[in-house]
Coordinates of C-alpha atoms in Angstrom, one line a residue:
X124 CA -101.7 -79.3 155.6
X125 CA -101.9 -75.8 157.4
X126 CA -98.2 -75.0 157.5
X127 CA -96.5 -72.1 155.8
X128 CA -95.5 -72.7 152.1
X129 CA -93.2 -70.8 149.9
X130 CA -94.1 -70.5 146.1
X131 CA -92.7 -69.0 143.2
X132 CA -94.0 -67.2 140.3
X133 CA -93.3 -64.8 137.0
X134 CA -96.0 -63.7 135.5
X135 CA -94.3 -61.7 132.7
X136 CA -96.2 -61.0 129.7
X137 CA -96.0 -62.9 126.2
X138 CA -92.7 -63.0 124.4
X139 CA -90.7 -62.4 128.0
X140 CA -88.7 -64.8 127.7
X141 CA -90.0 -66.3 131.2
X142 CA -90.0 -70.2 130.3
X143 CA -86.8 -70.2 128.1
X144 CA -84.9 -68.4 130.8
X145 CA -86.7 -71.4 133.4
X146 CA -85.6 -74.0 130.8
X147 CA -82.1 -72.2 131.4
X148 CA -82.2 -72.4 135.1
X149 CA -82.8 -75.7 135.2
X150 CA -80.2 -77.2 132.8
X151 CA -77.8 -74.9 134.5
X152 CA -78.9 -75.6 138.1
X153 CA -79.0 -79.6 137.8
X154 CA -81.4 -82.1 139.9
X155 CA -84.5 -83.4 139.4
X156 CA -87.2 -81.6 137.6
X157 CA -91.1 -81.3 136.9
X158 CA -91.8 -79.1 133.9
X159 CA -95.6 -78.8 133.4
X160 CA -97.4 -77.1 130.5
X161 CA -101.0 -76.9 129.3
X162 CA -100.7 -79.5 126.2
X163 CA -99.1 -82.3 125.2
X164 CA -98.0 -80.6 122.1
X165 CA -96.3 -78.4 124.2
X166 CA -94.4 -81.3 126.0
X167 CA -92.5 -82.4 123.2
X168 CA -91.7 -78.7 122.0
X169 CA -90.2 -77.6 125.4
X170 CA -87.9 -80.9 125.8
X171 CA -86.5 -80.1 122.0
X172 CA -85.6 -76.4 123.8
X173 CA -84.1 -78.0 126.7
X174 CA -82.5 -80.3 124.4
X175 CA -80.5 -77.4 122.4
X176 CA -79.8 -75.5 125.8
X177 CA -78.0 -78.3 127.5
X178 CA -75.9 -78.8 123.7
X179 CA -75.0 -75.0 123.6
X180 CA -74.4 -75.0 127.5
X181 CA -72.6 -78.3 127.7
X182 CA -75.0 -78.9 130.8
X183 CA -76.0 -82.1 129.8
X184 CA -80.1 -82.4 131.1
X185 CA -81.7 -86.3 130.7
X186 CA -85.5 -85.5 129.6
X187 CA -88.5 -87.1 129.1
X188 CA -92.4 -86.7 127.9
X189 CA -95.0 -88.4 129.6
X190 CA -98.4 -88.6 127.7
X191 CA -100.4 -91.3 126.4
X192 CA -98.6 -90.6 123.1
X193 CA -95.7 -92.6 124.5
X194 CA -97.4 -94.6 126.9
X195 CA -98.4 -98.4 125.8
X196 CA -101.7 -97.8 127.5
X197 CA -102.6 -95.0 125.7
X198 CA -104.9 -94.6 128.4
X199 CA -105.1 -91.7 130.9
X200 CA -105.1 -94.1 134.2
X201 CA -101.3 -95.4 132.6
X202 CA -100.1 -92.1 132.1
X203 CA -100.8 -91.2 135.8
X204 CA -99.3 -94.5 137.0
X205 CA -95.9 -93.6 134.9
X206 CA -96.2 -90.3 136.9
X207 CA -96.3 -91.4 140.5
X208 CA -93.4 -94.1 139.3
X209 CA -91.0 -90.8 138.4
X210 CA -89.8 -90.7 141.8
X211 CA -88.9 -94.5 142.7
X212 CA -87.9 -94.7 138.7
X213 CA -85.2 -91.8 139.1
X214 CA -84.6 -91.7 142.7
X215 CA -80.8 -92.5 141.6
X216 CA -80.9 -89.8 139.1
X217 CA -78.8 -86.5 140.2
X218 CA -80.3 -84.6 136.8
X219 CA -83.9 -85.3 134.9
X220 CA -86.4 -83.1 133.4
X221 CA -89.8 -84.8 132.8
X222 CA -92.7 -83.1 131.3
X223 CA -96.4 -83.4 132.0
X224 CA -99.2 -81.6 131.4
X225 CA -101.1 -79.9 133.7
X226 CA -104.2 -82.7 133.4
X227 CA -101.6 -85.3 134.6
X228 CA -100.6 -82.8 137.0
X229 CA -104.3 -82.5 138.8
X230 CA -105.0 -85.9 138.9
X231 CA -101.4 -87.6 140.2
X232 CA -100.1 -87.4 144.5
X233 CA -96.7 -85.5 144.8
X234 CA -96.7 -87.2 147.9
X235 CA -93.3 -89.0 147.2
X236 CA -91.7 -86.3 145.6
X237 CA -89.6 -84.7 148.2
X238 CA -86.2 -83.0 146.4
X239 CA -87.5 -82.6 142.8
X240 CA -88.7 -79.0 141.7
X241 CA -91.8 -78.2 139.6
X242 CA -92.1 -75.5 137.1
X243 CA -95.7 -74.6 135.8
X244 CA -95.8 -72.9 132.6
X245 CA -99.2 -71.2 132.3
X246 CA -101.8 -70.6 134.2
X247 CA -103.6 -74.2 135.5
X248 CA -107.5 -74.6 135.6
X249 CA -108.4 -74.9 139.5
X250 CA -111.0 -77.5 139.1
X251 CA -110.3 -80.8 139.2
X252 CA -112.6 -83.3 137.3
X253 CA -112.4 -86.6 136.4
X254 CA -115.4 -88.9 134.3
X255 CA -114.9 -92.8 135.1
X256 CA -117.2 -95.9 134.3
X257 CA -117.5 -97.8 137.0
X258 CA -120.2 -99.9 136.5
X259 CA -118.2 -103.4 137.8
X260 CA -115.7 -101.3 140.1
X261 CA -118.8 -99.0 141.9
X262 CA -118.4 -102.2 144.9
X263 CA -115.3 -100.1 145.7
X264 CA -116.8 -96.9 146.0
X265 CA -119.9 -98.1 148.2
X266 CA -116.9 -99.6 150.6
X267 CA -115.1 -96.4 150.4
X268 CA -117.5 -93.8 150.6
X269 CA -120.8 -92.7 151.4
X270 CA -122.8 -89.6 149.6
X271 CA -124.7 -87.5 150.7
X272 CA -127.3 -86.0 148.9
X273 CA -127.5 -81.9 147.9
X274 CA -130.6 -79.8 148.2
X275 CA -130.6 -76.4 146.6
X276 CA -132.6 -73.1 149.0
X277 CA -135.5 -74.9 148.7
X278 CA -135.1 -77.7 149.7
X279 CA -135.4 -79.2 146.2
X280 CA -132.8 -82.3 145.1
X281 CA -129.8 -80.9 142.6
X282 CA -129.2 -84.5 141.4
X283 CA -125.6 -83.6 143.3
X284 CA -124.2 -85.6 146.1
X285 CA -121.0 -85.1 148.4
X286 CA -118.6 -87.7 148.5
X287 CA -117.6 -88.5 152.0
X288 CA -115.4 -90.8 153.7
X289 CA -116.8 -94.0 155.0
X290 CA -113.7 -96.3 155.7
X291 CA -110.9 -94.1 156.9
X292 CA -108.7 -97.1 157.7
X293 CA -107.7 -96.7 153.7
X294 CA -104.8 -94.2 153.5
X295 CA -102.8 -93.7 150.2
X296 CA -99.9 -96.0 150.8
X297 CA -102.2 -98.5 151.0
X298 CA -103.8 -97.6 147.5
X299 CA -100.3 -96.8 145.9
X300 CA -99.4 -100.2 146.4
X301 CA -103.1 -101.8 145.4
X302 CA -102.5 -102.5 141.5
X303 CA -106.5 -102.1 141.6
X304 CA -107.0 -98.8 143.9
X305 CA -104.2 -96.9 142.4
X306 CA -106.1 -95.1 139.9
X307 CA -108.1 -93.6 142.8
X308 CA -105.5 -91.9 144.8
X309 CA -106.0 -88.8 143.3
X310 CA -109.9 -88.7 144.2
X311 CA -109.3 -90.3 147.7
X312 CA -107.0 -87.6 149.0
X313 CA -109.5 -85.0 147.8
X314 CA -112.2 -86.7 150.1
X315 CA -110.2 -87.2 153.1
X316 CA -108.7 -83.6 152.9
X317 CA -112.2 -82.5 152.9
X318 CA -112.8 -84.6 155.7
X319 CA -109.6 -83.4 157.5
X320 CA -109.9 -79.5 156.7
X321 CA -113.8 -78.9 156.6
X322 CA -113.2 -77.3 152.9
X323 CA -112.9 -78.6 149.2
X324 CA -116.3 -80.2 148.8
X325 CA -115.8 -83.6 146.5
X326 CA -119.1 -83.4 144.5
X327 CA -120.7 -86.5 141.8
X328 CA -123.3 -86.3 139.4
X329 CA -125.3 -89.4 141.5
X330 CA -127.4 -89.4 144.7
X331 CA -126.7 -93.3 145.3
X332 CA -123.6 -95.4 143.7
X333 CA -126.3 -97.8 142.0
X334 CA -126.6 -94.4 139.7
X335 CA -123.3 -95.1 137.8
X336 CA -124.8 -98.3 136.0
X337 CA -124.9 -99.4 132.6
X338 CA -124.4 -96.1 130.4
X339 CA -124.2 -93.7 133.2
X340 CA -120.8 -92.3 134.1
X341 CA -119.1 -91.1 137.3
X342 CA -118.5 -87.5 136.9
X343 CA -116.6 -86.1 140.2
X344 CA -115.4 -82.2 140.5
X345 CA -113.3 -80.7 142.9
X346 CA -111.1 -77.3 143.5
X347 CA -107.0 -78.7 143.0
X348 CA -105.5 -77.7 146.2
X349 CA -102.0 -76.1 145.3
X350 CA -101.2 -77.5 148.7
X351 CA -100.9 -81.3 146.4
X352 CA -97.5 -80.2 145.2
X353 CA -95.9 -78.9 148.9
X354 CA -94.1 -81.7 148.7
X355 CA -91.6 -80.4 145.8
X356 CA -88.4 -79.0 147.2
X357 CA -89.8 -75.3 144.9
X358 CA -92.6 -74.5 143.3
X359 CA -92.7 -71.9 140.3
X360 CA -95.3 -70.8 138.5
X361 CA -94.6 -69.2 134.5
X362 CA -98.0 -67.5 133.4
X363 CA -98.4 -64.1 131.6
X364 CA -100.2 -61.9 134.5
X365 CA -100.4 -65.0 136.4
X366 CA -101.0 -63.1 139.8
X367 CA -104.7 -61.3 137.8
X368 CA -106.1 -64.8 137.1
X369 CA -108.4 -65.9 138.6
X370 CA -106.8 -69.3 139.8
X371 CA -104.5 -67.4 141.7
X372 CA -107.6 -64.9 143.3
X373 CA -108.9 -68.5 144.5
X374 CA -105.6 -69.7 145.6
X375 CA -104.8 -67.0 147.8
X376 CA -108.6 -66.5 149.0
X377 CA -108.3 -70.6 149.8
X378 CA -105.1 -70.9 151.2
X379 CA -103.9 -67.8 152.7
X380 CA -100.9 -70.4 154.7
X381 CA -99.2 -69.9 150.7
X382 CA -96.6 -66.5 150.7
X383 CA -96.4 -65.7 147.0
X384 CA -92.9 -64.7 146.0
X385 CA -92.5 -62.9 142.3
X386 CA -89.7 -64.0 140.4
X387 CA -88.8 -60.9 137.7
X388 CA -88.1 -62.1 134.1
X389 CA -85.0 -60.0 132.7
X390 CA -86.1 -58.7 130.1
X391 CA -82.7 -58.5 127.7
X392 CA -84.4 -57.5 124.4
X393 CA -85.9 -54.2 123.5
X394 CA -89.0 -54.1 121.9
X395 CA -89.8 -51.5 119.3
X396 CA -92.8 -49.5 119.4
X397 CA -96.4 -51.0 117.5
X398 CA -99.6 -49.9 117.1
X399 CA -102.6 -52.7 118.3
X400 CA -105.7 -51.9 117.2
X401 CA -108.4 -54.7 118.5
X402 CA -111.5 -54.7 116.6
X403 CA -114.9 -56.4 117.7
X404 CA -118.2 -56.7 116.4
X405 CA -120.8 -56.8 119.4
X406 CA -121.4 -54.3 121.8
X407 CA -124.9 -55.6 124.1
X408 CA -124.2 -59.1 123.7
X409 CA -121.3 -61.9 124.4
X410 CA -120.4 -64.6 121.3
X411 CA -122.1 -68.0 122.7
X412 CA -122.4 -71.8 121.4
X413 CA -126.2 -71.3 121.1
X414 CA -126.1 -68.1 119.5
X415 CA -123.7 -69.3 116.9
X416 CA -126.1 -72.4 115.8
X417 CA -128.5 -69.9 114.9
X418 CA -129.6 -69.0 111.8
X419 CA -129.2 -65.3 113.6
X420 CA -125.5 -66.2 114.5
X421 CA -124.5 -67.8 111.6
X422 CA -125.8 -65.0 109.5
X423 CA -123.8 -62.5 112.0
X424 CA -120.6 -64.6 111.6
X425 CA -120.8 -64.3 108.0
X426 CA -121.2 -60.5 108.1
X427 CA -118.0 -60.2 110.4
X428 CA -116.1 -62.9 108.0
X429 CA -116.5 -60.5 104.7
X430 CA -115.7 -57.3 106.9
X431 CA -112.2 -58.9 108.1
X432 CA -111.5 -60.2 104.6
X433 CA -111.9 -56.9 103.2
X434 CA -109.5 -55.5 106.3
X435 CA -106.6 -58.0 106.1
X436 CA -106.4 -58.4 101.6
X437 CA -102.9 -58.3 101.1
X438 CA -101.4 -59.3 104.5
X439 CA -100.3 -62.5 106.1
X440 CA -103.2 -63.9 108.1
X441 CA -104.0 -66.7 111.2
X442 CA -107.3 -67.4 112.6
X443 CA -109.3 -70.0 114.8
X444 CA -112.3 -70.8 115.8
X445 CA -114.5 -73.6 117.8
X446 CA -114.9 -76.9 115.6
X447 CA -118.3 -76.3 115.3
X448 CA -118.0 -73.1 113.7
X449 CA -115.6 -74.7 110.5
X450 CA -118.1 -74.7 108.0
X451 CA -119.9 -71.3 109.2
X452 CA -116.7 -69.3 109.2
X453 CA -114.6 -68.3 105.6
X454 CA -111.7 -66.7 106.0
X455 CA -108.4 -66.3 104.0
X456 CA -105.2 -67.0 105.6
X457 CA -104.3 -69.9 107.6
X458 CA -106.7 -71.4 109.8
X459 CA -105.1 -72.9 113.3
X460 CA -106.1 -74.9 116.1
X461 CA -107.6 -72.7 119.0
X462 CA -104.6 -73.9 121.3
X463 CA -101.6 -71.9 120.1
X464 CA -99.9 -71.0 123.5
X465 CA -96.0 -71.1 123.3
X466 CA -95.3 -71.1 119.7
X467 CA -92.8 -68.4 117.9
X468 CA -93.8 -70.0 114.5
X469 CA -95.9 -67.1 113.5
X470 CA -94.4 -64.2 114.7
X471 CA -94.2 -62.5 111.4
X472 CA -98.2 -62.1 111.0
X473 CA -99.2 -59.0 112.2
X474 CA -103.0 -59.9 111.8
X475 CA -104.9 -62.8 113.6
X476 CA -108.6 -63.5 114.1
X477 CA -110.4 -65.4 116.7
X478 CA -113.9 -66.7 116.5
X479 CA -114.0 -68.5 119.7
X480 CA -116.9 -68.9 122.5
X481 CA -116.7 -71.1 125.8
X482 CA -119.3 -70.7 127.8
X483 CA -120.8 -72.4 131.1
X484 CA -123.4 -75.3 130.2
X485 CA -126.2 -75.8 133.0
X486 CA -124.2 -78.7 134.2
X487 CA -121.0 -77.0 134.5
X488 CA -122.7 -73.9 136.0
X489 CA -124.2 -75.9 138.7
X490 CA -121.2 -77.7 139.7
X491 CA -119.6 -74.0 139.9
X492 CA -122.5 -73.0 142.2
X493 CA -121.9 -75.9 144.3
X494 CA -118.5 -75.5 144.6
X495 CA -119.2 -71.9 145.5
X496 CA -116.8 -70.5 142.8
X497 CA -118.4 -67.7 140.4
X498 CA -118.7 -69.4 136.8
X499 CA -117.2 -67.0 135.5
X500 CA -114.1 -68.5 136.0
X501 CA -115.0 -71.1 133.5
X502 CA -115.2 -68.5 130.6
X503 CA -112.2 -66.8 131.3
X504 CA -110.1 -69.4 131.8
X505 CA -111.2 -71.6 128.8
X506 CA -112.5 -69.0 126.0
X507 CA -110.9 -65.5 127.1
X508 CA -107.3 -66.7 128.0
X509 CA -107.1 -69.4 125.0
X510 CA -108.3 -65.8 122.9
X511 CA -105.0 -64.1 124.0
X512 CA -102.4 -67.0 123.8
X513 CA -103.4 -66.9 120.2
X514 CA -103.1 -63.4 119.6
X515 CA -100.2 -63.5 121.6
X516 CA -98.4 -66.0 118.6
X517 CA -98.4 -63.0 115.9
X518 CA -95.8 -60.0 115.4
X519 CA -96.4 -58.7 119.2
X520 CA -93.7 -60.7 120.2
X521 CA -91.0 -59.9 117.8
X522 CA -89.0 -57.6 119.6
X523 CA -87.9 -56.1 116.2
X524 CA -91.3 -55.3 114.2
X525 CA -92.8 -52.3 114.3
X526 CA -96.0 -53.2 111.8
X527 CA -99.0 -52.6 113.1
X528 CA -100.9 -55.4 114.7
X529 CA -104.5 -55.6 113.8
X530 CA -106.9 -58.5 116.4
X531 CA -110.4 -59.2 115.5
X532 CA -112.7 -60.7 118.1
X533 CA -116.7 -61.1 118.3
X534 CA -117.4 -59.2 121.4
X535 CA -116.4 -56.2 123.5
X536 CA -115.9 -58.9 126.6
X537 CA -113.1 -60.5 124.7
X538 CA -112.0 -57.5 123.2
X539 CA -111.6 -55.5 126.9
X540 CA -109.9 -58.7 128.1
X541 CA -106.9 -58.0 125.2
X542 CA -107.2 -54.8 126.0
X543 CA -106.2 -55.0 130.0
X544 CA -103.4 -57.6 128.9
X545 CA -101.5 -54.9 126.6
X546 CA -102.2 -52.1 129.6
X547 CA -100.5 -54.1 131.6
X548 CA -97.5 -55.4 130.1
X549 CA -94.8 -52.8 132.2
X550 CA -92.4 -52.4 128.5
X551 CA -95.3 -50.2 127.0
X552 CA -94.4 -50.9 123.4
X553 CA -97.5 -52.3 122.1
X554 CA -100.3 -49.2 121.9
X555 CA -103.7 -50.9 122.1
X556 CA -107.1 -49.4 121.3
X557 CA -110.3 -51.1 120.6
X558 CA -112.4 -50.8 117.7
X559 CA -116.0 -51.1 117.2
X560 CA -117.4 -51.8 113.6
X561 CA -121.5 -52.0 113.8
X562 CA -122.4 -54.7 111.1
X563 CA -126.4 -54.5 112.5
X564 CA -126.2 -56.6 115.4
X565 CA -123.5 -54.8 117.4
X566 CA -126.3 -53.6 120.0
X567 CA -128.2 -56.8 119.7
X568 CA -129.0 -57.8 123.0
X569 CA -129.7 -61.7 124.4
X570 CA -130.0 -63.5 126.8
X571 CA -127.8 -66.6 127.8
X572 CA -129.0 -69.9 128.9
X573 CA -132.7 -71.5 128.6
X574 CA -135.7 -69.6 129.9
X575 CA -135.9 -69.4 133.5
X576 CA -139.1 -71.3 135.0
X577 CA -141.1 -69.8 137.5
X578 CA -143.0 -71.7 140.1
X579 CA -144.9 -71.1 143.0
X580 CA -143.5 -72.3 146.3
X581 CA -147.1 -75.1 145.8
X582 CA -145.5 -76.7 142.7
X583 CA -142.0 -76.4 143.8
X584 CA -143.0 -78.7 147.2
X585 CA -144.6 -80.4 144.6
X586 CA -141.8 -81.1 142.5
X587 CA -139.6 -82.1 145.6
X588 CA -142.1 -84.7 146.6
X589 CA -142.3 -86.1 143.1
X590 CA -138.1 -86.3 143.1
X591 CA -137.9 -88.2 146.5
X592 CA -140.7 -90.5 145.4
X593 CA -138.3 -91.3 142.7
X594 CA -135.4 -91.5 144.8
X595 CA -137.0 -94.2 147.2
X596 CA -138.2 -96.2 144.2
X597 CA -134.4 -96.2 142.8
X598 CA -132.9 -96.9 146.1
X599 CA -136.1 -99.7 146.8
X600 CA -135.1 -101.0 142.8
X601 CA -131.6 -100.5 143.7
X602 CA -132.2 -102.8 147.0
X603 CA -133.7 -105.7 144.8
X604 CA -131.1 -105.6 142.7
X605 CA -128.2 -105.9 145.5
X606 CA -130.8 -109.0 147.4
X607 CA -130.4 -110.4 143.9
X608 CA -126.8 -110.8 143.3
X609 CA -126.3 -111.5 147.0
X610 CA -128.9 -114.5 146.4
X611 CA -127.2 -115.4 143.0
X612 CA -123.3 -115.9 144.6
X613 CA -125.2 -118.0 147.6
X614 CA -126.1 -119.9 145.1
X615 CA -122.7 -120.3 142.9
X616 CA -121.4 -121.0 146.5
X617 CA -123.4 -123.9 146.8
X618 CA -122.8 -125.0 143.5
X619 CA -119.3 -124.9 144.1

């Protein structure tokens, strides 16, 4: 699609009241609805809100949750399927509210949704991923598509292929009605987009379909085209500084046909003045997985866990961390799943702790490369963002407390990034500053990843010949094994 598009957003800070007053709209407004938020937790605590609004508004609303919760599948290919169904299911329906989540969101076709509106509370990851086995069903892909192999600057294999149309005879009608090819819809209008716009690169972790055998999974990535849901009658984004994230920066870089249109939350309640003071512990370095298996780490962690129980004795208390971290980390107070966005059940902490690193793996910062989108992205969006949603659950967002909020983080990174987010909310009432408290390691410097190797452009033509060797033999192994079960049905034939 190239043609002009009209989308909405608010990108109000936390506490706004942006998806209440959305929730409002909608049970006000009537029709047919897609709310879609970032878990399914979320789902279920968004229809009880709508629920209460249409009882104290007499605008009765119809809603339902889709997740594999309620789904007698309970598996992710069954919850899509219910979603494509919503609009043959409740074509007849003059009011409904469904919730998703944005995961069902990236992977489903809008294609049939022409008069419903979708609301999208929080800010979506742009990259579309999916992991399958396919080690019967791979016969479709090799009719479907071809790949083509990618070489990094010197010509060296990344173990990355394109995923390119081979049969463009197949359209997505003729999957949606294939009970068999359904599951694929979402994947096949990524490639032939691709192959349509010249953009949008479908990458796999495989250089032949004969890869994805036995234990080996598909693994395909892609960037979600906003264009997938142009379909809706509106669109409207809900995410605190929605238009500073870097999903939108990639949006608007990517499809420049999209005019962005804010939406201003009213902001009826008046927040009283607090002082935010947001401490860290590391100056030179970032919090990371590897560093926090260390003995080094964990010894670090344990330093910043008896500093924060000494600063928050006395006073109500939530904190996270990564799973991995549980045993590492001691803290008082109640401990929390990292996932906290949305939720006014803790607004009367005024201090909160987060221990949490996401970082890149060489996998995922490879597929980033490919994709040409800085993997930065990935950090932000998954560590640096989840950070501030769960600050974001304590006393900040009681209008009426004037305590003062105290946030501990491990790094000046995340500590900046709370920082920014307080400096920009336009009702000034929260007065952030950062604190530094130097435990030993705060100018500790590392570096991230594994050790770069060196080669000389000898042993890297060496290595390149040593990969294609290996690819011919697979693709020669890969041959046999094709002449064999080609042999083996010629015989059942017979037999038969």
């Amino acid at each position: 699609m190239t043609h002009n598009l009209m989308y909405y957003y608010t990108d109000g800070a936390c506490g706004s009241g942006k998806t209440y007053q959305a929730l409002m709209k909608i049970a006000m407004a009537g029709g047919r609805h897609l709310f879609v938020v970032d878990r399914k937790e979320t789902m279920f605590a968004r229809q009880s809100t709508m629920t209460k609004i249409a009882v104290n508004s007499s605008h009765y609303m119809p809603t339902l949750c889709v997740s594999s919760d309620n789904d007698r599948s309970s598996k992710r290919i069954g919850v899509r399927r219910r979603i494509h169904d919503l609009a043959n299911d409740y074509a007849n329906h003059p009011d409904m509210c469904v919730f998703i989540t944005h995961e069902g969101m990236r992977m489903c076709d809008f294609s049939d949704f022409t008069g419903w509106s979708i609301w999208i509370d929080e800010v979506p990851d742009i990259m579309d991923n999916e992991v399958m086995n396919i080690a019967v069903s791979r016969v479709i892909f090799e009719s479907l598509y071809d790949l083509h192999p990618i070489h990094n600057e010197d010509g060296e294999p990344t173990g990355w292929s394109e995923i390119l149309c081979r049969n463009g005879d197949v359209n997505l009608a003729m999957m949606a009605n294939d009970d068999i090819a359904n599951g694929l819809r979402a994947l096949h209008r990524r490639v032939l987009e691709a192959k349509a716009t010249g953009r949008r690169s479908v990458i796999v972790n495989g250089n032949a379909w004969s890869d994805f055998g036995g234990d080996r999974k598909c693994n395909w990535f892609s960037i979600w085209s906003p264009e997938h849901i142009s379909n809706f009658q509106s669109v409207t984004f809900l995410a605190n500084a929605f238009t500073d994230s870097l999903t939108f920066q990639i949006m608007q870089s990517m499809w420049p046909n999209i005019q962005w249109m804010e939406v201003k939350t009213k902001n009826t309640r008046h927040f009283a003045k607090r002082k935010v003071t947001i401490h860290y512990y590391a100056e030179s370095h970032l919090g990371s997985r590897r560093l926090f298996w260390s003995d080094e780490g964990k010894a670090n962690l344990a330093k910043v866990c008896a500093d924060i129980n000494m600063r928050v004795a006395g006073r109500s208390h939530i904190w996270m961390c990564n799973s991995a971290d549980a045993e590492t980390i001691d803290l008082t107070g109640r401990k929390l799943s990292p996932k906290q966005a949305g939720s006014n059940e803790y607004q009367d902490v005024s201090t909160a702790t987060c221990i949490y690193t996401v970082k890149p793996d060489a996998d995922q910062r490879k597929v980033y490369e490919l994709l040409g989108v800085d993997s930065n992205y990935y950090t932000q969006t998954n560590e640096r963002e989840t950070i501030l949603q769960f600050a974001c659950r304590t006393s900040v967002r009681d209008p009426a407390s004037t305590a003062d909020l105290d946030l501990f983080v491990y790094d000046k990174a995340q500590a900046e990034y709370l920082l920014r987010y307080f400096q920009r909310d336009e009702r000034g009432y929260a007065v952030a500053t950062m604190e530094l408290h130097d435990l030993g390691f705060a100018d500790a410097q590392r570096k991230c990843g594994r050790p770069t190797i060196t080669r000389t452009p000898e042993e890297k033509r060496e290595l390149a010949r040593q990969r294609k060797a290996e690819q011919r033999a697979n693709k020669k192994a890969a041959g046999l094994c094709a002449l064999t079960r080609h042999r083996c049905l010629e015989w059942v034939a017979l037999a038969e």
